[in-house]
CSV table of C-alpha atoms in Angstrom, one decimal:
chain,number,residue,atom,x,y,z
A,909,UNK,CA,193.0,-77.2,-199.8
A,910,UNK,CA,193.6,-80.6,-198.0
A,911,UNK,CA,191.5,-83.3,-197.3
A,912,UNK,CA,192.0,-86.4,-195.1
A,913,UNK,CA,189.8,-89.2,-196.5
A,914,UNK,CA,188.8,-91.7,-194.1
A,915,UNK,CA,187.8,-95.4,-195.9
A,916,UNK,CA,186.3,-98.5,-193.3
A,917,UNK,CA,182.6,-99.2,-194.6
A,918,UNK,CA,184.6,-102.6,-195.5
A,919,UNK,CA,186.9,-105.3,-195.3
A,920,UNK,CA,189.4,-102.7,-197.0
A,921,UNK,CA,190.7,-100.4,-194.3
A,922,UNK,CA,192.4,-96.8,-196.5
A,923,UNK,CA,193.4,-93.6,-195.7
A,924,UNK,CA,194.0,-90.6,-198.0
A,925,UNK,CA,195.5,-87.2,-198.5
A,926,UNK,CA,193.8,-85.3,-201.1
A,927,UNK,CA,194.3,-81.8,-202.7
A,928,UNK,CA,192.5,-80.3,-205.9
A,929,UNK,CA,195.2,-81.6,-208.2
A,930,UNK,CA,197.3,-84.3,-206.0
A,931,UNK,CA,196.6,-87.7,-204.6
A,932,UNK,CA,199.2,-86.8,-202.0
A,933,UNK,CA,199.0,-90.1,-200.5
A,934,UNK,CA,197.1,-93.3,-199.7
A,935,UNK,CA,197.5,-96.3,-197.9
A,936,UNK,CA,195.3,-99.3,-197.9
A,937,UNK,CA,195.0,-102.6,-196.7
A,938,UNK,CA,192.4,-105.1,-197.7
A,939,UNK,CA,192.8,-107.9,-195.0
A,940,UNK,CA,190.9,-109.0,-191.9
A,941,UNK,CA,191.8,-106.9,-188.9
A,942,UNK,CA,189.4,-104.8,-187.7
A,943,UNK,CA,189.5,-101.0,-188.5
A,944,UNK,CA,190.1,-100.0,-185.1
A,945,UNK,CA,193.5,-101.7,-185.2
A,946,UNK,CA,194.2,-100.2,-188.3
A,947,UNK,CA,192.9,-96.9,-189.4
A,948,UNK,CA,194.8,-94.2,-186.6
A,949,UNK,CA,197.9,-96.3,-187.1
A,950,UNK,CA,197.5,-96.3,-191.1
A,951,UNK,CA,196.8,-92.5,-190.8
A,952,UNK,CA,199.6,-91.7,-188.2
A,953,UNK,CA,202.4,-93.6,-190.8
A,954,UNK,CA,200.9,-91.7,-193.8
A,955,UNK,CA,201.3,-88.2,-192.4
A,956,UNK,CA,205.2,-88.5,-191.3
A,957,UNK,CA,205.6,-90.2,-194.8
A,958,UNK,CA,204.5,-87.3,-196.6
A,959,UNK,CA,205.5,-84.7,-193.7
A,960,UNK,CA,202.2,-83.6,-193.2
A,961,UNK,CA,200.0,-82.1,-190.0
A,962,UNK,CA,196.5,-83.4,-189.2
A,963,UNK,CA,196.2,-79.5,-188.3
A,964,UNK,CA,196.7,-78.7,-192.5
A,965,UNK,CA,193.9,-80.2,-193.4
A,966,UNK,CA,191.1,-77.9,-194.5
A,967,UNK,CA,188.4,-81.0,-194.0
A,968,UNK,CA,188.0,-84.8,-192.6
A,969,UNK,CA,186.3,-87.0,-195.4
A,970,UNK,CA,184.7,-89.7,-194.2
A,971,UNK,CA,182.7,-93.1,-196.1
A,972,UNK,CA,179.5,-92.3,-194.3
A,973,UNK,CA,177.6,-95.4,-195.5
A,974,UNK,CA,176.4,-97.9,-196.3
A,975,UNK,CA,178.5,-101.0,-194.9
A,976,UNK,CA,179.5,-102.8,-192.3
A,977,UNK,CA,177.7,-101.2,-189.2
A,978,UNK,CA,181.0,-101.8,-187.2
A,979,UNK,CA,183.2,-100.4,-189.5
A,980,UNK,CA,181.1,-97.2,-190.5
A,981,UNK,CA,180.9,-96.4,-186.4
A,982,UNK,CA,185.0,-96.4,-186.3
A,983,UNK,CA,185.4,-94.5,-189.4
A,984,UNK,CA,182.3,-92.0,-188.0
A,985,UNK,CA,183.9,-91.7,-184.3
A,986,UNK,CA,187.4,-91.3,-185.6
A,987,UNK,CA,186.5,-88.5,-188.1
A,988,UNK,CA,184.3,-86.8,-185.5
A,989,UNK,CA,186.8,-87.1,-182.8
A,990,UNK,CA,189.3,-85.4,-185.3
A,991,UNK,CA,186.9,-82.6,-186.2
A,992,UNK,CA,185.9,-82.0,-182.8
A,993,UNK,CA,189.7,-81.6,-181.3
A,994,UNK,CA,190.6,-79.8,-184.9
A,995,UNK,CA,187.8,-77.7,-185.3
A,996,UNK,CA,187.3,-78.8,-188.9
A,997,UNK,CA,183.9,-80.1,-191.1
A,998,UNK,CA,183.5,-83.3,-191.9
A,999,UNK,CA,182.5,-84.2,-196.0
A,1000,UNK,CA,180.4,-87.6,-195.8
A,1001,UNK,CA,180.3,-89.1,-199.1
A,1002,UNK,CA,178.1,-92.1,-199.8
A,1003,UNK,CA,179.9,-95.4,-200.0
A,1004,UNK,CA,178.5,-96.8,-203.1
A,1005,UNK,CA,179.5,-93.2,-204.9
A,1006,UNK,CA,183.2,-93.4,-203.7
A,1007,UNK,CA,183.0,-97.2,-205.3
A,1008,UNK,CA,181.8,-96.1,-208.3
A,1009,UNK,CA,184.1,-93.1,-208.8
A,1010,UNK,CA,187.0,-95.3,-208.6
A,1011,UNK,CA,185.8,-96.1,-212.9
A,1012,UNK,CA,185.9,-92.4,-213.7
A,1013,UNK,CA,185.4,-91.4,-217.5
A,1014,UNK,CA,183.9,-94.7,-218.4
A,1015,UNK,CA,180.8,-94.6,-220.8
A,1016,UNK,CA,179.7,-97.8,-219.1
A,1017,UNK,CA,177.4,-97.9,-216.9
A,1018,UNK,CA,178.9,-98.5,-213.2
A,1019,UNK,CA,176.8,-100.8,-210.5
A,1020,UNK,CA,178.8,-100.9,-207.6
A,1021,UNK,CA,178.0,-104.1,-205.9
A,1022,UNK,CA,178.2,-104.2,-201.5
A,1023,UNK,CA,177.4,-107.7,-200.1
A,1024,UNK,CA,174.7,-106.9,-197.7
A,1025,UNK,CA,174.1,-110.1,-196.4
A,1026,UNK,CA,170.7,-112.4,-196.7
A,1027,UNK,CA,171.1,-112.2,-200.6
A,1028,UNK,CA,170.7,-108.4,-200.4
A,1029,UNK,CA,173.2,-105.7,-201.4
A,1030,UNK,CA,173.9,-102.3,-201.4
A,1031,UNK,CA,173.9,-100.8,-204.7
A,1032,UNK,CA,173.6,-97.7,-206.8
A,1033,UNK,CA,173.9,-96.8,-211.2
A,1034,UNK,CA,176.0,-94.3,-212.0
A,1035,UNK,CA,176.9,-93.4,-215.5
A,1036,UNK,CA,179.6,-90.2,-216.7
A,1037,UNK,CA,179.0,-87.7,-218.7
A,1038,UNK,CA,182.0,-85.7,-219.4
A,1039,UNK,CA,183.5,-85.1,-216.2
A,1040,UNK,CA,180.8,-85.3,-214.0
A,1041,UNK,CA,179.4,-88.7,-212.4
A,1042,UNK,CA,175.8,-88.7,-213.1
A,1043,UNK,CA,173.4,-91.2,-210.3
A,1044,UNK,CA,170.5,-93.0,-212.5
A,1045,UNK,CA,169.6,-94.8,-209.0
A,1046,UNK,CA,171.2,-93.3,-206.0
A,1047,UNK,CA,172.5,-96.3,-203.3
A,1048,UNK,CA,170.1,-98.5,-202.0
A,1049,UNK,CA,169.6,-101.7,-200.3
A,1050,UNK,CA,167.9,-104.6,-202.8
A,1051,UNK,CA,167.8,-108.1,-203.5
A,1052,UNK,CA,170.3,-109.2,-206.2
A,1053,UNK,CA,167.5,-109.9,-209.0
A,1054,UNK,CA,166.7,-105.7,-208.3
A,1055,UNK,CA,169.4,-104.0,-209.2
A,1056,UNK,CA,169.7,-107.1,-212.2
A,1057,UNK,CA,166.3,-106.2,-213.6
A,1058,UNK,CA,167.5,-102.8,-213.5
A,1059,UNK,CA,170.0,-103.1,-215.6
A,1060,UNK,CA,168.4,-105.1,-218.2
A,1061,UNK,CA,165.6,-102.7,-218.4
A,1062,UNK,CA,168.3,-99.8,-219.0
A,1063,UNK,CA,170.1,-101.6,-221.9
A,1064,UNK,CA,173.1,-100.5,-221.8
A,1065,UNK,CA,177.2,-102.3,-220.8
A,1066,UNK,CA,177.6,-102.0,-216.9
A,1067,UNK,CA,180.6,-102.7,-215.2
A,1068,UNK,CA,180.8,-104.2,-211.9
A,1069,UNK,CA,182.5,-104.1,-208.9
A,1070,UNK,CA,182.7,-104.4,-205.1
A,1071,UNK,CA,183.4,-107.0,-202.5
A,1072,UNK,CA,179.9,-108.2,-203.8
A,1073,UNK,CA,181.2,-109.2,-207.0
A,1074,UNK,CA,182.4,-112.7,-206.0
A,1075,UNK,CA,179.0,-113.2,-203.8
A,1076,UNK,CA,176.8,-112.6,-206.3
A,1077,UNK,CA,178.7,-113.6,-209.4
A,1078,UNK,CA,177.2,-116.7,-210.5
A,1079,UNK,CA,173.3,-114.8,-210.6
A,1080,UNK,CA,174.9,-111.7,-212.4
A,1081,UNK,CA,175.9,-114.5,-215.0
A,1082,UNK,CA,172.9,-116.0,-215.0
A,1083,UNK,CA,170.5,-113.2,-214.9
A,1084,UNK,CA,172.4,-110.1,-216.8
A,1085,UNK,CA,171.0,-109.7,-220.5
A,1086,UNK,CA,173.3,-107.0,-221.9
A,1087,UNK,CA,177.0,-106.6,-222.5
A,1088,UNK,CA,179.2,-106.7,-219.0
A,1089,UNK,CA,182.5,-106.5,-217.5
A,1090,UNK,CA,184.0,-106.7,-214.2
A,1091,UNK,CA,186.9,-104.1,-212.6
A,1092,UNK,CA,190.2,-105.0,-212.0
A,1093,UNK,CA,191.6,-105.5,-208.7
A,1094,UNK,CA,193.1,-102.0,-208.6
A,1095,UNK,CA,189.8,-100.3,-208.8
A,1096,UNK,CA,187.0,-103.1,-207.8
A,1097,UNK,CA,187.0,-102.1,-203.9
A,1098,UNK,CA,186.6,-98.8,-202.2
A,1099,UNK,CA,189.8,-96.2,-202.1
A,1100,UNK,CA,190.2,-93.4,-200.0
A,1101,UNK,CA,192.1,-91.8,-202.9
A,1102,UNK,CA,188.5,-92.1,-205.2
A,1103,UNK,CA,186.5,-91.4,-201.8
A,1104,UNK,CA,188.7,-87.9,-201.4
A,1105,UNK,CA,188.1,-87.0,-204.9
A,1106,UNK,CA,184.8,-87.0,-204.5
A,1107,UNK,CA,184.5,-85.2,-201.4
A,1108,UNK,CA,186.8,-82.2,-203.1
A,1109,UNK,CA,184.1,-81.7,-205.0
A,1110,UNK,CA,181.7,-81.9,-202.5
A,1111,UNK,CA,184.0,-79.2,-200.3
A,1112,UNK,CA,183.6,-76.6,-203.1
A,1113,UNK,CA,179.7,-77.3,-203.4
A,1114,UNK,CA,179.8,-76.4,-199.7
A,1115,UNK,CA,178.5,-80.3,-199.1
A,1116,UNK,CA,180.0,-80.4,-195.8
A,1117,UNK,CA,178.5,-80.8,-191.9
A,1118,UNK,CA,179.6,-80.2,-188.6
A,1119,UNK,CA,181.3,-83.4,-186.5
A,1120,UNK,CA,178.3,-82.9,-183.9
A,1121,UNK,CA,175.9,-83.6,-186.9
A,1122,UNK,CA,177.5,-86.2,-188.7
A,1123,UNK,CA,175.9,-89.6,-188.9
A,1124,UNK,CA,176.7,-92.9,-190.7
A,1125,UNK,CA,173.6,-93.5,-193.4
A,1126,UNK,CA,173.0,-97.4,-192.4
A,1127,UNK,CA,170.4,-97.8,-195.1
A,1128,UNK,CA,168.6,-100.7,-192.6
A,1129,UNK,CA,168.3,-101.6,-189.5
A,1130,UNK,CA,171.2,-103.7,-187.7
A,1131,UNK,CA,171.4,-107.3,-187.3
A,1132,UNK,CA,170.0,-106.4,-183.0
A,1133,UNK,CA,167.3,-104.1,-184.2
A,1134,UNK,CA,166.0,-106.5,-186.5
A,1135,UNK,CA,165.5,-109.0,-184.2
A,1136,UNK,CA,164.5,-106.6,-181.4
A,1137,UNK,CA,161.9,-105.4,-183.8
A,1138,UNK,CA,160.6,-109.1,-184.6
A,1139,UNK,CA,160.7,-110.0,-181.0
A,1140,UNK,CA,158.5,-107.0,-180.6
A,1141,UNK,CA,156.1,-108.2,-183.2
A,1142,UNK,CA,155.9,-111.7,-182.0
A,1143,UNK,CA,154.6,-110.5,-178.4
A,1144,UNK,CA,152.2,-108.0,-180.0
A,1145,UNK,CA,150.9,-110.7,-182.3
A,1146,UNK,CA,149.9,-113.1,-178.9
A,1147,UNK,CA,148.4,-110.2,-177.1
């Protein structure tokens, strides 16, 4: 079994090839050019360095949310386009799950932390118990002080990590009442290595959907539709 494992719900742009046993190969870049200039040509330069066919690949993995709206349509269109001229499934595995697999093992728990924007982020608990990654609060968007009375009410150490670690620092300080740490740079942002790992599992569970039905889970409504819906309210309100 191989699995191509799309990563773009970010600033970090990563591509992977994953078997049952292997990390065949990842690359991944975590600077700001937009995904669309990076993940085909990321993907094209990993599969002649490893001498691999897109047309080996028993399934297209995919970050299917949530994350930066932009960056979850090019990962969604680029894995649907390849599963539509393959013929292949597509695995979507939640963003803030691939982010917390990346601390596999730990008996801390693990808050993945997404900066969401307007003091929000997108967020999840997870917690291991032997090899299997148990959700106590499956990904969600919140308010910082959420997911921190969370925490506090669950007692227990929590590692952190994300690109909303350095946003929301200072208030995780401030606010967190039990033991904490923070990941290191190698595992504190999302992998495609972590995200195909994850969707192996999902493959053998049968977790898997066709490109036609594939869609990015947003968790909220974009930026437009926000204000398309306020607009909406505001004219209903002088009616």
């Amino acid at each position: 079994m191989k699995i191509l494992a799309l990563e773009s719900s970010g600033l970090v742009a990563s591509v992977a090839v994953v078997t049952e046993d292997r990390l065949i190969g990842e690359y991944t870049t975590n600077f700001k050019k937009t995904h669309s200039q990076t993940l085909l040509p990321m993907m094209d330069a990993l599969l002649k360095m490893t001498g691999i066919s897109v047309t080996e690949m028993d399934a297209i993995a995919v970050s299917g949310g949530p994350g930066s709206f932009t960056g979850l349509r090019i990962g969604s269109a680029t894995a649907k386009g390849l599963g539509l001229a393959l013929n292949k499934p597509i695995i979507s595995v939640p963003t803030v799950d691939a982010i917390a697999y990346n601390l596999f093992g730990t008996d801390a728990v693990i808050c993945p932390l997404m900066d969401a924007r307007r003091n929000q982020t997108y967020t999840g608990l997870y917690t291991f118990e032997g090899n299997q990654m148990i959700c106590i609060a499956h990904q969600k968007a919140v308010m910082i002080n959420e997911i921190i009375s969370e925490i506090n009410d669950l007692g227990r150490r929590v590692i952190f990590l994300g690109d909303g670690v350095p946003v929301f620092r200072q208030a995780l300080e401030e606010g967190i009442q039990v033991p904490h740490a923070y990941a290191p740079v190698h595992l504190n942002q999302q992998r495609a290595g972590a995200l195909g790992a994850l969707a192996v599992q999902y493959y053998k569970e049968g977790r898997c959907e066709s490109p036609a039905e594939h869609q990015p889970d947003y968790l909220r409504l974009s930026q437009a539709e926000r204000e398309l819906a306020a607009k909406k309210e505001e004219e209903q309100n002088r009616e």
